[in-house]
Amino acid sequence: MTVMPAPDEAANTRTAATRGGGTASPVESSAPIMRRVKSKLTSRWATAAALVIAVVWTIPTFGLLVSSFRPAAKQVGPRSDGWWNFFGDWQFTFKNYADVTAAGGSQSANLTQYFANSLAIVIPVTVFVLVLASMAAYIFAWGKFRGREAAFIFVFALQIIPLQMALIPLLQLFTQVLQIPPGSYTQLWIAHTIFGLPLGIFLLHNFISEIPGEVIEAAKMDGAGHTTIFWRVILPLSVPALASLAIFQFLWVWNDLLVALVFSGGTADVAPITQRLAEISGTRGARDYLNPAAAFVSIIVPLAVFFSLQRYFVRGLLAGGLKG
């Protein structure tokens, strides 16, 4: 007669067998590795190296900030000198910022107009990429259709294609086939959305695929369809990944110059702030002293976006990268 052990006794037996040399679970086996990685990253040498890198990275930015407040005579001409001389000669002015923001302070158009153009480009593009990429990532992660894996590999492979190879064919498609008027926001919106979708789908897919399947199955048992699951379950749980993608997409489009030059037509009505930064110094560099002030005006919005979403940034980047 065989006597079966009680559930508690069986559990204790399995635990003892595991500790005594049996096969450990993935979480238990990965715990020592995680502890070693954490100890390496939190050591004194790692902290010192991080501080040194932060200081070295900050010095050029600090020098640019100091130069933005220095008079023109101190930056160009025979009396010019390095920004570090500011500590011995405390001459500063706000005229540089007034010249780059006020109307008539530049050769063609003021920086404020280009600043507004950049906002009109980057905000819709970021929204388009977030919405389309999240929908596609959900379907690739939890949808069931033939060729799903092959389609996802194809989307992932699109990141390998150099951006420069697609500019002219895409421009011809817009102007000759689709008849989209040149020098309009529409071309810029579509182009930036197309270029941002492959990486956006890949990043969001890594996060959404890690959502427990029990959550999806519970929603289906309650009668929820794909639309309800996407809006009520997937999006609220994917806020960290969405915030990280929003930061990346916003910065990429805001700092872009090549795509803007190709699809904006070079007109001041549509061109972004990066085009103005490339032109503001003049043909012979006579207005080089305005570049530091213009650069700091241009980074106000990206800094605000980053600091407002930074608490989600690391969580979104590590999505699907760590197990256990």
Coordinates of C-alpha atoms in Angstrom, one line a residue:
M1 CA 0.0 0.0 0.0
T2 CA 1.5 3.3 -1.1
V3 CA 1.1 6.3 1.2
M4 CA 0.9 9.7 -0.6
P5 CA 2.5 12.6 1.3
A6 CA 0.5 15.6 2.2
P7 CA 0.7 18.7 0.0
D8 CA 2.7 20.6 2.6
E9 CA 5.1 17.7 3.1
A10 CA 5.5 17.3 -0.7
A11 CA 6.3 21.0 -1.0
N12 CA 8.9 20.8 1.8
T13 CA 10.4 17.7 0.2
R14 CA 10.8 19.5 -3.2
T15 CA 12.3 22.5 -1.5
A16 CA 14.7 20.4 0.4
A17 CA 15.7 18.5 -2.7
T18 CA 16.3 21.7 -4.5
R19 CA 18.5 23.1 -1.7
G20 CA 20.3 19.7 -1.5
G21 CA 21.5 19.8 -5.0
G22 CA 18.4 19.5 -7.2
T23 CA 17.6 21.8 -10.1
A24 CA 16.9 25.4 -8.9
S25 CA 14.3 27.6 -10.4
P26 CA 15.4 30.3 -12.9
V27 CA 14.7 33.0 -10.3
E28 CA 16.8 31.3 -7.6
S29 CA 19.6 30.6 -10.1
S30 CA 19.7 34.2 -11.3
A31 CA 19.7 35.7 -7.9
P32 CA 23.5 35.4 -7.3
I33 CA 24.1 36.9 -10.7
M34 CA 21.9 39.9 -10.0
R35 CA 23.6 40.4 -6.7
R36 CA 27.0 40.4 -8.3
V37 CA 26.0 42.8 -11.0
K38 CA 24.4 45.1 -8.4
S39 CA 27.5 45.1 -6.2
K40 CA 29.7 45.9 -9.2
L41 CA 27.5 48.8 -10.3
T42 CA 27.2 50.2 -6.8
S43 CA 30.9 50.0 -5.8
R44 CA 33.0 53.1 -5.0
W45 CA 35.0 52.8 -8.2
A46 CA 31.8 52.7 -10.3
T47 CA 30.5 55.8 -8.4
A48 CA 33.8 57.7 -8.9
A49 CA 33.8 56.8 -12.6
A50 CA 30.2 58.0 -13.0
L51 CA 31.1 61.3 -11.3
V52 CA 34.1 61.8 -13.5
I53 CA 32.1 61.1 -16.7
A54 CA 29.4 63.5 -15.5
V55 CA 31.9 66.3 -14.9
V56 CA 33.7 65.8 -18.2
W57 CA 30.3 65.7 -20.0
T58 CA 29.1 68.8 -18.3
I59 CA 32.1 71.1 -18.8
P60 CA 31.4 71.8 -22.6
T61 CA 27.7 72.5 -21.8
F62 CA 28.7 74.9 -19.0
G63 CA 31.1 76.6 -21.3
L64 CA 28.4 77.0 -23.9
L65 CA 26.1 78.5 -21.2
V66 CA 28.8 81.0 -20.2
S67 CA 29.5 82.0 -23.8
S68 CA 25.8 82.7 -24.4
F69 CA 26.0 85.6 -21.9
R70 CA 29.3 87.0 -23.1
P71 CA 29.4 90.2 -25.3
A72 CA 30.0 89.8 -29.0
A73 CA 33.4 91.5 -28.8
K74 CA 34.6 88.8 -26.4
Q75 CA 33.7 85.9 -28.8
V76 CA 34.6 87.2 -32.2
G77 CA 37.2 89.7 -33.4
P78 CA 40.7 90.6 -32.3
R79 CA 39.6 91.0 -28.6
S80 CA 38.0 87.5 -28.4
D81 CA 39.2 85.0 -25.8
G82 CA 38.1 81.7 -24.3
W83 CA 35.0 81.3 -22.2
W84 CA 37.0 80.5 -19.1
N85 CA 38.3 84.1 -19.0
F86 CA 34.7 85.0 -17.9
F87 CA 35.8 84.3 -14.3
G88 CA 38.4 87.0 -14.5
D89 CA 36.4 89.5 -16.6
W90 CA 32.7 89.5 -15.4
Q91 CA 31.2 91.0 -18.5
F92 CA 27.8 89.5 -19.4
T93 CA 24.8 90.6 -21.5
F94 CA 21.3 89.4 -22.4
K95 CA 21.5 91.0 -25.8
N96 CA 22.4 87.7 -27.5
Y97 CA 19.1 86.1 -26.3
A98 CA 17.2 89.2 -27.4
D99 CA 18.8 89.1 -30.9
V100 CA 17.9 85.4 -31.5
T101 CA 14.3 85.7 -30.2
A102 CA 13.1 89.2 -31.2
A103 CA 11.7 89.9 -34.6
G104 CA 14.4 91.3 -36.9
G105 CA 17.1 89.9 -34.8
S106 CA 18.4 87.6 -37.6
Q107 CA 18.9 87.7 -41.3
S108 CA 15.7 86.2 -42.5
A109 CA 13.2 85.3 -39.7
N110 CA 13.4 85.4 -35.9
L111 CA 14.1 82.2 -33.9
T112 CA 10.7 82.3 -32.3
Q113 CA 9.0 81.5 -35.6
Y114 CA 11.2 78.4 -36.1
F115 CA 10.7 77.4 -32.5
A116 CA 6.9 77.3 -33.2
N117 CA 7.5 75.4 -36.4
S118 CA 9.5 72.7 -34.5
L119 CA 6.6 72.3 -32.0
A120 CA 4.1 72.0 -34.9
I121 CA 6.2 69.2 -36.4
V122 CA 7.4 67.2 -33.3
I123 CA 4.2 67.1 -31.3
P124 CA 1.9 65.5 -34.0
V125 CA 4.8 63.1 -35.1
T126 CA 5.3 61.9 -31.5
V127 CA 1.6 61.3 -31.1
F128 CA 1.4 59.4 -34.4
V129 CA 4.4 57.2 -33.6
L130 CA 3.1 56.4 -30.1
V131 CA -0.4 55.4 -31.2
L132 CA 0.6 53.4 -34.3
A133 CA 3.6 51.7 -32.7
S134 CA 1.7 50.7 -29.6
M135 CA -1.1 49.2 -31.8
A136 CA 1.3 47.3 -33.9
A137 CA 3.3 46.1 -30.9
Y138 CA 0.2 44.7 -29.2
I139 CA -0.8 42.8 -32.4
F140 CA 2.7 41.4 -32.8
A141 CA 2.9 40.4 -29.1
W142 CA -0.6 39.0 -28.5
G143 CA -2.3 38.7 -31.9
K144 CA -2.6 35.4 -33.7
F145 CA -2.3 35.5 -37.4
R146 CA -0.3 33.7 -40.1
G147 CA 3.1 35.2 -40.7
R148 CA 3.3 37.2 -37.5
E149 CA 6.9 36.3 -36.8
A150 CA 8.1 37.0 -40.3
A151 CA 6.3 40.3 -40.3
F152 CA 7.9 41.3 -37.0
I153 CA 11.4 40.3 -38.3
F154 CA 10.7 42.4 -41.4
V155 CA 9.8 45.5 -39.3
F156 CA 12.8 45.0 -37.1
A157 CA 15.0 44.7 -40.2
L158 CA 13.8 48.1 -41.4
Q159 CA 16.0 49.7 -38.8
I160 CA 19.1 48.5 -40.7
I161 CA 18.2 50.4 -43.9
P162 CA 20.2 53.7 -43.9
L163 CA 17.9 56.8 -43.6
Q164 CA 19.6 58.5 -46.5
M165 CA 18.7 55.8 -49.0
A166 CA 15.0 56.5 -48.5
L167 CA 14.9 60.3 -48.6
I168 CA 14.8 60.9 -52.4
P169 CA 12.5 58.0 -53.3
L170 CA 10.1 59.0 -50.5
L171 CA 10.2 62.6 -51.7
Q172 CA 9.3 61.5 -55.2
L173 CA 6.5 59.4 -53.8
F174 CA 5.0 62.4 -52.0
T175 CA 5.3 64.9 -54.8
Q176 CA 4.7 62.8 -57.9
V177 CA 2.4 60.0 -56.8
L178 CA 0.5 61.2 -53.8
Q179 CA 0.5 64.8 -54.9
I180 CA 1.3 66.2 -51.4
P181 CA 2.2 69.8 -51.8
P182 CA 5.9 70.5 -51.1
G183 CA 6.9 72.8 -48.2
S184 CA 4.1 71.6 -46.0
Y185 CA 3.9 70.0 -42.6
T186 CA 2.2 66.9 -44.1
Q187 CA 5.3 65.6 -45.8
L188 CA 7.3 66.1 -42.6
W189 CA 4.7 64.4 -40.4
I190 CA 4.5 61.3 -42.7
A191 CA 8.3 61.0 -43.2
H192 CA 9.2 61.3 -39.5
T193 CA 6.4 58.9 -38.6
I194 CA 7.6 56.3 -41.1
F195 CA 11.3 56.6 -39.9
G196 CA 10.3 56.3 -36.2
L197 CA 7.9 53.4 -36.4
P198 CA 10.4 50.4 -36.7
L199 CA 12.3 51.2 -33.5
G200 CA 9.1 52.3 -31.8
I201 CA 7.4 49.0 -32.5
F202 CA 10.4 47.0 -31.4
L203 CA 10.8 48.8 -28.1
L204 CA 7.1 48.6 -27.2
H205 CA 6.9 45.0 -28.3
N206 CA 9.6 44.0 -25.8
F207 CA 7.6 45.6 -23.0
I208 CA 4.1 44.5 -24.0
S209 CA 5.1 40.9 -24.6
E210 CA 6.3 40.8 -20.9
I211 CA 2.8 41.5 -19.6
P212 CA 1.5 38.4 -17.9
G213 CA -0.8 36.3 -20.1
E214 CA -3.1 35.8 -17.2
V215 CA -4.1 39.5 -17.4
I216 CA -5.0 39.2 -21.1
E217 CA -6.9 35.9 -20.5
A218 CA -8.9 37.4 -17.6
A219 CA -9.9 40.4 -19.8
K220 CA -11.0 38.0 -22.5
M221 CA -13.1 35.9 -20.1
D222 CA -14.9 39.1 -19.0
G223 CA -15.9 39.6 -22.7
A224 CA -13.3 42.2 -23.7
G225 CA -12.2 42.3 -27.3
H226 CA -8.9 43.5 -28.7
T227 CA -9.9 47.1 -28.7
T228 CA -11.0 47.1 -25.0
I229 CA -7.9 45.1 -24.0
F230 CA -5.6 47.5 -25.8
W231 CA -7.2 50.7 -24.4
R232 CA -8.1 49.5 -20.9
V233 CA -5.3 47.0 -20.1
I234 CA -2.3 47.4 -22.4
L235 CA -1.9 51.2 -22.5
P236 CA -2.2 51.7 -18.7
L237 CA 0.4 49.0 -18.1
S238 CA 2.8 50.3 -20.8
V239 CA 3.2 53.9 -19.5
P240 CA 6.9 53.5 -18.8
A241 CA 7.7 52.2 -22.3
L242 CA 5.5 54.8 -23.9
A243 CA 7.2 57.6 -21.9
S244 CA 10.7 56.3 -23.0
L245 CA 9.6 56.1 -26.6
A246 CA 8.1 59.6 -26.4
I247 CA 11.4 61.0 -25.1
F248 CA 13.4 59.3 -27.9
Q249 CA 11.0 60.3 -30.6
F250 CA 10.7 63.9 -29.4
L251 CA 14.4 64.4 -29.3
W252 CA 15.1 62.7 -32.6
V253 CA 12.6 64.9 -34.5
W254 CA 13.5 68.0 -32.6
N255 CA 17.2 67.6 -33.4
D256 CA 16.7 66.5 -36.9
L257 CA 18.1 68.6 -39.8
L258 CA 18.5 66.3 -42.8
V259 CA 14.8 65.2 -43.1
A260 CA 13.7 68.7 -42.5
L261 CA 15.8 70.1 -45.3
V262 CA 14.6 67.5 -47.7
F263 CA 10.8 67.6 -47.0
S264 CA 10.3 71.2 -45.7
G265 CA 11.4 72.9 -48.9
G266 CA 13.6 75.3 -46.9
T267 CA 10.8 77.8 -46.4
A268 CA 10.6 79.7 -43.2
D269 CA 7.0 78.9 -42.8
V270 CA 7.7 75.2 -42.2
A271 CA 11.4 74.8 -41.5
P272 CA 12.3 73.7 -37.9
I273 CA 14.6 75.4 -35.5
T274 CA 17.6 73.2 -36.5
Q275 CA 17.6 74.8 -39.9
R276 CA 17.7 78.3 -38.3
L277 CA 20.6 77.2 -36.1
A278 CA 22.6 76.2 -39.2
E279 CA 22.0 79.6 -40.8
I280 CA 22.2 82.0 -37.9
S281 CA 25.9 82.5 -38.0
G282 CA 25.8 83.9 -41.5
T283 CA 27.8 83.1 -44.6
R284 CA 31.2 84.1 -43.1
G285 CA 30.6 83.4 -39.5
A286 CA 30.0 87.1 -38.5
R287 CA 27.2 86.0 -36.1
D288 CA 28.9 83.1 -34.5
Y289 CA 28.5 84.8 -31.1
L290 CA 24.7 84.1 -31.4
N291 CA 25.1 80.3 -31.6
P292 CA 25.5 79.7 -27.9
A293 CA 22.3 81.7 -27.0
A294 CA 20.4 80.1 -29.9
A295 CA 21.5 76.6 -28.8
F296 CA 20.2 77.1 -25.2
V297 CA 16.9 78.5 -26.5
S298 CA 16.5 75.4 -28.6
I299 CA 17.1 72.9 -25.7
I300 CA 14.5 74.4 -23.4
V301 CA 11.6 72.2 -24.6
P302 CA 13.7 68.9 -24.8
L303 CA 14.9 69.4 -21.3
A304 CA 11.4 70.0 -20.1
V305 CA 10.2 66.9 -21.8
F306 CA 13.0 64.8 -20.4
F307 CA 12.8 65.9 -16.8
S308 CA 9.0 65.5 -16.8
L309 CA 9.2 61.9 -18.0
Q310 CA 12.5 60.8 -16.5
R311 CA 11.0 58.7 -13.8
Y312 CA 9.7 56.3 -16.5
F313 CA 12.8 56.5 -18.6
V314 CA 15.0 53.7 -17.1
R315 CA 12.0 51.4 -16.5
G316 CA 11.0 51.7 -20.1
L317 CA 14.6 51.1 -21.4
L318 CA 15.0 48.0 -19.3
A319 CA 11.7 46.5 -20.5
G320 CA 12.2 42.9 -21.6
G321 CA 15.9 43.2 -20.9
L322 CA 16.0 41.6 -17.4
K323 CA 14.5 38.3 -16.4
G324 CA 13.7 37.0 -13.0

